[in-house]
Amino acid sequence: MRSTFPGSEHALRVTGGAQLAGSICVSGSKNAALPEMAAALLTKEAVVLSNVPQVTDTSLMGQILAGLGGRVEGEGTMTLQMGGAGKTDVSDELGRRMRATIVLLGALLGRFGHARVPRPGGDDIGARRIEQHLRGLRQMGAHITETQNEIVGEVERLRGQRIVFDLPTVTGTENILLAAVLAEGRTEIFNAAREPHVQDLCLLLAKMGARVEGIGTERLVVDGVRELGGAEHTVIADYLEAGTYAIAAAAVGGELRIECTRPEDLHVVLLKLEQAGAHVEVAEGSFRVGRQARTRLKPIDMSTWTFPGFPTDLQAQYMALMTQADGESVISEYVHENRFQHVRELAKMGAGITVQGRIHAVVHGPCRLRGTDVSIPDIRSGAALVIAAMCAEGESLLRNSWHVERGYQDMAGKLASAGAKIESVKVDPQATTAGHSYE
Ligand code: EPU
């Protein structure tokens, strides 16, 4: 028997062939807003975050924080008052829906010396291991027990330590940062993640009174303080959303101006788009990406890497682009070990892609894509399928669009305003197939 899922009655209907024109304003970063909301736990005063993307994941984090006894008000501008929070036990029902809940572990241990979080469930994009988070917190003095369902931590007061990551983990770095700011003494994180959202979390913590140095480098130094205060902070623009629309414009052609963004976070992505034959023009806080219909796309190999490399969260979208290139390209995924779920759905639309092992995929462009009924397996695959559907002949129905809504604020509305033929529609959830994973 097929099961239904909350939100699975929504789909995106896309008719291919329209070029993009005009401008799109990028929202705040989901992957910055989530740990920043968790940071509000570290103070009794109010933290006011503006430019919070209005997506399912931020609203879920708001519900989780309210469940811990805090007050969370507003949407785009959110006031988090966690002075009254006292609960340290994260709801299983809400917590399991999103892997980012893991950052509550460091924040709760830092403020209360106790935390219980549900173990994030396995999902389709890889093992999503967390042993480096736990090793770091244990080094800082936390007693951590793990079962299949939960992780429980206990500590009198965390102590600063020298923590070495064997590979830069984004939420691992955030977790140790959230734990270290109220710890006793100095914490050094070596091989820290440097993604824009990690940098933005550091900036918020510094505004709250934390002593953090090395922001944007692979060595972060945190000198713990006794107390943190409130702060006001604007969440950094989402470079993954900007990158998604940039790739879309290169794929379908036209001329799109992407605003409210930071082109400096996308150097490698914009370079790849130029190499592939798109025209890119960068300005302060915005950029343009365009391609004339007669300019054919070139096949350009790409490997994902941690920041400032090509982001894994744009790999699927880039693969959709390469289906339109004149020749074969190799796409290598080095960050997550199993991130090719979009291949199966792209193949249903007519893409010729061969996956070789866990790391490489060969795209045999140019592929003539046809409008098809497909099921979105995760957020970024959803963005890739939207791009592929915009390049396809005829109409596509992309089911399970709730995945896209977890990370993109009003993707359909923004793309439609730039000329795409895309709308959100209701469908029969019983006809919706697999793909209920949480990142
Ligand atoms: N890893 C380990 N051990 C650890 C931690 C990570 O082996 O202790 C491995 C993972 O298994 C993975 C790689 O290291 O293969 C990178 O994992 P990382 O910890 O950096 O990923 P994450 O923190 O779980 C965040 C984003 C993801 C994004 C990755 C990589 C958030 C909430 N999530 O996940 O975003 O793909 O970093 O940049 O920030 C998305 O937005 O669509 C998304 C999946």
Short mmCIF file of N, CA, C and O in Angstrom, two decimals, residues 332-424:
data_model
loop_
_atom_site.label_atom_id
_atom_site.label_comp_id
_atom_site.label_asym_id
_atom_site.label_seq_id
_atom_site.Cartn_x
_atom_site.Cartn_y
_atom_site.Cartn_z
N SER A 332 31.69 14.91 -10.75
CA SER A 332 32.20 14.09 -9.64
C SER A 332 31.71 14.67 -8.32
O SER A 332 31.85 15.88 -8.08
N GLU A 333 31.15 13.84 -7.50
CA GLU A 333 30.59 14.28 -6.21
C GLU A 333 31.50 13.76 -5.09
O GLU A 333 31.50 12.58 -4.78
N TYR A 334 32.28 14.70 -4.50
CA TYR A 334 33.25 14.29 -3.48
C TYR A 334 32.80 14.63 -2.06
O TYR A 334 33.50 14.31 -1.12
N VAL A 335 31.66 15.30 -1.89
CA VAL A 335 31.26 15.70 -0.53
C VAL A 335 30.34 14.65 0.09
O VAL A 335 30.62 14.13 1.18
N HIS A 336 29.24 14.34 -0.58
CA HIS A 336 28.34 13.29 -0.08
C HIS A 336 28.59 12.04 -0.90
O HIS A 336 28.88 12.12 -2.11
N GLU A 337 28.44 10.88 -0.27
CA GLU A 337 28.83 9.67 -1.01
C GLU A 337 27.72 9.05 -1.84
O GLU A 337 27.94 8.06 -2.50
N ASN A 338 26.54 9.62 -1.81
CA ASN A 338 25.47 9.01 -2.59
C ASN A 338 24.49 10.08 -3.03
O ASN A 338 23.37 10.14 -2.56
N ARG A 339 24.98 10.97 -3.88
CA ARG A 339 24.09 12.09 -4.19
C ARG A 339 23.75 12.12 -5.68
O ARG A 339 23.94 13.14 -6.34
N PHE A 340 23.22 11.02 -6.19
CA PHE A 340 22.84 10.98 -7.61
C PHE A 340 21.39 10.53 -7.78
O PHE A 340 21.01 10.00 -8.82
N GLN A 341 20.55 10.76 -6.74
CA GLN A 341 19.14 10.33 -6.86
C GLN A 341 18.42 11.01 -8.01
O GLN A 341 17.45 10.48 -8.54
N HIS A 342 18.87 12.24 -8.33
CA HIS A 342 18.21 12.98 -9.43
C HIS A 342 18.41 12.29 -10.77
O HIS A 342 17.65 12.50 -11.70
N VAL A 343 19.46 11.44 -10.87
CA VAL A 343 19.79 10.82 -12.17
C VAL A 343 18.61 9.99 -12.68
O VAL A 343 18.22 10.09 -13.84
N ARG A 344 18.01 9.22 -11.76
CA ARG A 344 16.91 8.35 -12.19
C ARG A 344 15.73 9.17 -12.74
O ARG A 344 15.13 8.83 -13.75
N GLU A 345 15.43 10.27 -12.05
CA GLU A 345 14.29 11.09 -12.49
C GLU A 345 14.64 11.86 -13.77
O GLU A 345 13.80 12.01 -14.66
N LEU A 346 15.90 12.33 -13.87
CA LEU A 346 16.32 13.03 -15.10
C LEU A 346 16.26 12.06 -16.28
O LEU A 346 15.87 12.43 -17.39
N ALA A 347 16.62 10.79 -16.02
CA ALA A 347 16.60 9.78 -17.09
C ALA A 347 15.18 9.58 -17.59
O ALA A 347 14.95 9.41 -18.79
N LYS A 348 14.20 9.66 -16.67
CA LYS A 348 12.79 9.50 -17.11
C LYS A 348 12.41 10.59 -18.09
O LYS A 348 11.52 10.43 -18.92
N MET A 349 13.09 11.76 -17.97
CA MET A 349 12.78 12.87 -18.88
C MET A 349 13.57 12.76 -20.19
O MET A 349 13.44 13.61 -21.06
N GLY A 350 14.44 11.75 -20.25
CA GLY A 350 15.18 11.53 -21.51
C GLY A 350 16.66 11.82 -21.41
O GLY A 350 17.37 11.79 -22.42
N ALA A 351 17.18 12.12 -20.18
CA ALA A 351 18.61 12.42 -20.04
C ALA A 351 19.42 11.14 -20.14
O ALA A 351 19.03 10.12 -19.57
N GLY A 352 20.55 11.21 -20.83
CA GLY A 352 21.46 10.07 -20.91
C GLY A 352 22.59 10.29 -19.92
O GLY A 352 23.47 11.13 -20.14
N ILE A 353 22.54 9.61 -18.79
CA ILE A 353 23.56 9.81 -17.75
C ILE A 353 23.99 8.43 -17.25
O ILE A 353 23.15 7.58 -16.95
N THR A 354 25.31 8.22 -17.17
CA THR A 354 25.81 6.94 -16.66
C THR A 354 26.51 7.21 -15.34
O THR A 354 27.45 8.01 -15.28
N VAL A 355 26.05 6.56 -14.28
CA VAL A 355 26.70 6.72 -12.98
C VAL A 355 27.78 5.64 -12.87
O VAL A 355 27.52 4.47 -13.10
N GLN A 356 29.01 6.08 -12.53
CA GLN A 356 30.11 5.14 -12.40
C GLN A 356 30.54 5.13 -10.94
O GLN A 356 31.20 6.05 -10.46
N GLY A 357 30.15 4.07 -10.21
CA GLY A 357 30.49 3.97 -8.79
C GLY A 357 29.74 5.01 -7.99
O GLY A 357 28.66 5.46 -8.37
N ARG A 358 30.34 5.44 -6.86
CA ARG A 358 29.63 6.37 -5.97
C ARG A 358 29.98 7.83 -6.25
O ARG A 358 29.38 8.73 -5.70
N ILE A 359 31.01 8.06 -7.10
CA ILE A 359 31.52 9.42 -7.21
C ILE A 359 31.28 10.07 -8.58
O ILE A 359 31.04 11.27 -8.65
N HIS A 360 31.35 9.29 -9.65
CA HIS A 360 31.32 9.93 -10.97
C HIS A 360 30.02 9.66 -11.73
O HIS A 360 29.48 8.56 -11.68
N ALA A 361 29.60 10.67 -12.48
CA ALA A 361 28.47 10.49 -13.40
C ALA A 361 28.87 11.12 -14.73
O ALA A 361 29.45 12.22 -14.75
N VAL A 362 28.61 10.41 -15.81
CA VAL A 362 28.94 10.94 -17.13
C VAL A 362 27.62 11.35 -17.79
O VAL A 362 26.69 10.55 -17.89
N VAL A 363 27.56 12.62 -18.20
CA VAL A 363 26.35 13.12 -18.86
C VAL A 363 26.61 13.11 -20.36
O VAL A 363 27.58 13.72 -20.83
N HIS A 364 25.77 12.40 -21.09
CA HIS A 364 25.96 12.29 -22.53
C HIS A 364 25.07 13.31 -23.24
O HIS A 364 24.01 13.00 -23.74
N GLY A 365 25.54 14.58 -23.23
CA GLY A 365 24.77 15.63 -23.89
C GLY A 365 25.02 15.65 -25.38
O GLY A 365 25.98 15.04 -25.83
N PRO A 366 24.22 16.34 -26.15
CA PRO A 366 22.99 17.01 -25.72
C PRO A 366 21.83 16.02 -25.64
O PRO A 366 21.71 15.13 -26.48
N CYS A 367 20.99 16.17 -24.63
CA CYS A 367 19.86 15.25 -24.44
C CYS A 367 18.58 16.00 -24.79
O CYS A 367 18.39 17.15 -24.36
N ARG A 368 17.73 15.34 -25.52
CA ARG A 368 16.43 15.94 -25.86
C ARG A 368 15.47 15.56 -24.75
O ARG A 368 15.06 14.39 -24.65
N LEU A 369 15.15 16.49 -23.88
CA LEU A 369 14.30 16.17 -22.72
C LEU A 369 12.82 16.35 -23.10
O LEU A 369 12.48 17.24 -23.87
N ARG A 370 11.98 15.45 -22.53
CA ARG A 370 10.53 15.55 -22.78
C ARG A 370 9.80 15.75 -21.45
O ARG A 370 10.23 15.20 -20.43
N GLY A 371 8.74 16.50 -21.49
CA GLY A 371 7.93 16.71 -20.30
C GLY A 371 7.44 15.36 -19.77
O GLY A 371 6.98 14.52 -20.53
N THR A 372 7.59 15.15 -18.45
CA THR A 372 7.31 13.84 -17.86
C THR A 372 6.72 14.02 -16.46
O THR A 372 6.87 15.08 -15.85
N ASP A 373 6.12 12.97 -15.96
CA ASP A 373 5.60 12.93 -14.59
C ASP A 373 6.68 12.29 -13.71
O ASP A 373 7.01 11.12 -13.90
N VAL A 374 7.29 13.08 -12.82
CA VAL A 374 8.38 12.54 -12.00
C VAL A 374 8.15 12.88 -10.53
O VAL A 374 7.32 13.73 -10.19
N SER A 375 8.91 12.21 -9.66
CA SER A 375 8.77 12.44 -8.23
C SER A 375 10.07 13.03 -7.69
O SER A 375 11.15 12.48 -7.92
N ILE A 376 9.97 14.13 -6.96
CA ILE A 376 11.16 14.81 -6.44
C ILE A 376 11.70 14.03 -5.23
O ILE A 376 10.96 13.81 -4.27
N PRO A 377 12.98 13.63 -5.26
CA PRO A 377 13.50 12.85 -4.12
C PRO A 377 14.08 13.69 -2.97
O PRO A 377 14.17 13.21 -1.85
N ASP A 378 14.55 14.91 -3.21
CA ASP A 378 15.10 15.76 -2.14
C ASP A 378 15.18 17.19 -2.65
O ASP A 378 14.94 17.44 -3.84
N ILE A 379 15.56 18.13 -1.78
CA ILE A 379 15.49 19.57 -2.15
C ILE A 379 16.24 19.89 -3.44
O ILE A 379 15.69 20.48 -4.37
N ARG A 380 17.51 19.56 -3.48
CA ARG A 380 18.34 20.00 -4.61
C ARG A 380 18.01 19.23 -5.88
O ARG A 380 18.12 19.76 -6.99
N SER A 381 17.61 17.96 -5.74
CA SER A 381 17.16 17.23 -6.92
C SER A 381 15.93 17.91 -7.48
O SER A 381 15.71 17.96 -8.70
N GLY A 382 15.09 18.44 -6.58
CA GLY A 382 13.88 19.14 -7.01
C GLY A 382 14.24 20.34 -7.87
O GLY A 382 13.64 20.58 -8.93
N ALA A 383 15.26 21.09 -7.43
CA ALA A 383 15.68 22.26 -8.21
C ALA A 383 16.20 21.82 -9.57
O ALA A 383 15.94 22.46 -10.60
N ALA A 384 16.93 20.69 -9.59
CA ALA A 384 17.47 20.18 -10.86
C ALA A 384 16.34 19.77 -11.80
O ALA A 384 16.38 20.04 -13.01
N LEU A 385 15.31 19.15 -11.23
CA LEU A 385 14.19 18.70 -12.07
C LEU A 385 13.41 19.89 -12.63
O LEU A 385 12.92 19.85 -13.75
N VAL A 386 13.32 20.96 -11.83
CA VAL A 386 12.66 22.18 -12.34
C VAL A 386 13.45 22.70 -13.54
O VAL A 386 12.88 23.04 -14.59
N ILE A 387 14.77 22.75 -13.42
CA ILE A 387 15.60 23.25 -14.53
C ILE A 387 15.44 22.34 -15.76
O ILE A 387 15.24 22.82 -16.89
N ALA A 388 15.48 21.03 -15.53
CA ALA A 388 15.34 20.09 -16.65
C ALA A 388 13.97 20.26 -17.31
O ALA A 388 13.85 20.29 -18.54
N ALA A 389 12.93 20.43 -16.48
CA ALA A 389 11.57 20.57 -17.03
C ALA A 389 11.44 21.86 -17.83
O ALA A 389 10.71 21.92 -18.82
N MET A 390 12.18 22.91 -17.42
CA MET A 390 12.13 24.17 -18.19
C MET A 390 12.82 24.01 -19.55
O MET A 390 12.56 24.76 -20.48
N CYS A 391 13.75 23.02 -19.62
CA CYS A 391 14.45 22.78 -20.90
C CYS A 391 13.70 21.76 -21.77
O CYS A 391 14.05 21.57 -22.94
N ALA A 392 12.73 21.06 -21.16
CA ALA A 392 12.09 19.94 -21.88
C ALA A 392 11.00 20.42 -22.84
O ALA A 392 10.48 21.53 -22.70
N GLU A 393 10.66 19.54 -23.76
CA GLU A 393 9.54 19.82 -24.66
C GLU A 393 8.27 19.38 -23.97
O GLU A 393 8.18 18.23 -23.51
N GLY A 394 7.29 20.27 -23.85
CA GLY A 394 6.00 19.88 -23.27
C GLY A 394 5.95 20.08 -21.77
O GLY A 394 6.79 20.77 -21.18
N GLU A 395 4.96 19.43 -21.18
CA GLU A 395 4.62 19.69 -19.77
C GLU A 395 5.14 18.60 -18.83
O GLU A 395 5.00 17.41 -19.12
N SER A 396 5.71 19.01 -17.72
CA SER A 396 6.16 18.05 -16.70
C SER A 396 5.35 18.26 -15.43
O SER A 396 4.96 19.40 -15.10
N LEU A 397 5.16 17.18 -14.69
CA LEU A 397 4.55 17.28 -13.37
C LEU A 397 5.58 16.77 -12.38
O LEU A 397 6.01 15.61 -12.45
N LEU A 398 6.03 17.64 -11.47
CA LEU A 398 7.06 17.27 -10.49
C LEU A 398 6.37 17.09 -9.16
O LEU A 398 5.97 18.06 -8.50
N ARG A 399 6.18 15.83 -8.78
CA ARG A 399 5.44 15.54 -7.54
C ARG A 399 6.34 15.69 -6.32
O ARG A 399 7.53 15.71 -6.42
N ASN A 400 5.71 15.71 -5.14
CA ASN A 400 6.44 15.86 -3.88
C ASN A 400 7.20 17.19 -3.82
O ASN A 400 8.35 17.25 -3.37
N SER A 401 6.53 18.25 -4.24
CA SER A 401 7.25 19.54 -4.28
C SER A 401 7.49 20.10 -2.88
O SER A 401 8.19 21.09 -2.73
N TRP A 402 6.98 19.43 -1.85
CA TRP A 402 7.27 19.87 -0.48
C TRP A 402 8.77 19.86 -0.21
O TRP A 402 9.27 20.64 0.59
N HIS A 403 9.50 19.00 -0.90
CA HIS A 403 10.96 18.99 -0.73
C HIS A 403 11.54 20.35 -1.08
O HIS A 403 12.41 20.86 -0.38
N VAL A 404 11.07 20.90 -2.21
CA VAL A 404 11.59 22.19 -2.68
C VAL A 404 11.22 23.29 -1.69
O VAL A 404 12.01 24.18 -1.39
N GLU A 405 10.00 23.20 -1.15
CA GLU A 405 9.52 24.22 -0.22
C GLU A 405 10.31 24.22 1.09
O GLU A 405 10.27 25.17 1.86
N ARG A 406 11.04 23.14 1.38
CA ARG A 406 11.86 23.11 2.60
C ARG A 406 13.01 24.11 2.52
O ARG A 406 13.49 24.58 3.55
N GLY A 407 13.47 24.38 1.29
CA GLY A 407 14.68 25.19 1.18
C GLY A 407 14.60 26.39 0.25
O GLY A 407 15.49 27.22 0.27
N TYR A 408 13.56 26.47 -0.57
CA TYR A 408 13.46 27.59 -1.51
C TYR A 408 12.19 28.36 -1.23
O TYR A 408 11.09 27.77 -1.30
N GLN A 409 12.32 29.66 -0.93
CA GLN A 409 11.13 30.47 -0.70
C GLN A 409 10.49 30.80 -2.04
O GLN A 409 11.09 31.47 -2.88
N ASP A 410 9.29 30.29 -2.25
CA ASP A 410 8.48 30.61 -3.44
C ASP A 410 9.24 30.47 -4.76
O ASP A 410 9.25 31.39 -5.59
N MET A 411 9.86 29.30 -4.97
CA MET A 411 10.60 29.11 -6.22
C MET A 411 9.69 29.31 -7.44
O MET A 411 10.06 29.96 -8.41
N ALA A 412 8.48 28.74 -7.38
CA ALA A 412 7.59 28.82 -8.54
C ALA A 412 7.25 30.27 -8.84
O ALA A 412 7.32 30.72 -9.99
N GLY A 413 6.91 31.03 -7.80
CA GLY A 413 6.53 32.44 -7.99
C GLY A 413 7.68 33.25 -8.56
O GLY A 413 7.51 34.07 -9.47
N LYS A 414 8.89 33.02 -8.03
CA LYS A 414 10.04 33.81 -8.49
C LYS A 414 10.36 33.48 -9.95
O LYS A 414 10.61 34.38 -10.76
N LEU A 415 10.38 32.19 -10.30
CA LEU A 415 10.71 31.82 -11.68
C LEU A 415 9.61 32.29 -12.64
O LEU A 415 9.90 32.76 -13.75
N ALA A 416 8.35 32.18 -12.19
CA ALA A 416 7.24 32.61 -13.06
C ALA A 416 7.35 34.11 -13.33
O ALA A 416 7.10 34.58 -14.45
N SER A 417 7.78 34.88 -12.31
CA SER A 417 7.89 36.33 -12.51
C SER A 417 9.00 36.65 -13.51
O SER A 417 9.04 37.74 -14.08
N ALA A 418 9.91 35.70 -13.74
CA ALA A 418 10.99 35.93 -14.72
C ALA A 418 10.68 35.22 -16.04
O ALA A 418 11.57 35.02 -16.87
N GLY A 419 9.43 34.82 -16.22
CA GLY A 419 9.02 34.31 -17.53
C GLY A 419 8.87 32.80 -17.64
O GLY A 419 8.43 32.30 -18.67
N ALA A 420 9.24 32.05 -16.58
CA ALA A 420 9.11 30.59 -16.68
C ALA A 420 7.63 30.20 -16.60
O ALA A 420 6.82 30.90 -15.97
N LYS A 421 7.30 29.06 -17.24
CA LYS A 421 5.91 28.59 -17.16
C LYS A 421 5.89 27.53 -16.07
O LYS A 421 6.14 26.34 -16.32
N ILE A 422 5.65 27.97 -14.86
CA ILE A 422 5.69 27.06 -13.71
C ILE A 422 4.61 27.47 -12.73
O ILE A 422 4.41 28.66 -12.49
N GLU A 423 3.92 26.50 -12.19
CA GLU A 423 2.91 26.81 -11.16
C GLU A 423 2.81 25.65 -10.18
O GLU A 423 3.12 24.51 -10.51
N SER A 424 2.37 25.99 -8.98
CA SER A 424 2.17 24.97 -7.97
C SER A 424 0.73 24.46 -8.10
O SER A 424 -0.19 25.26 -8.20
#
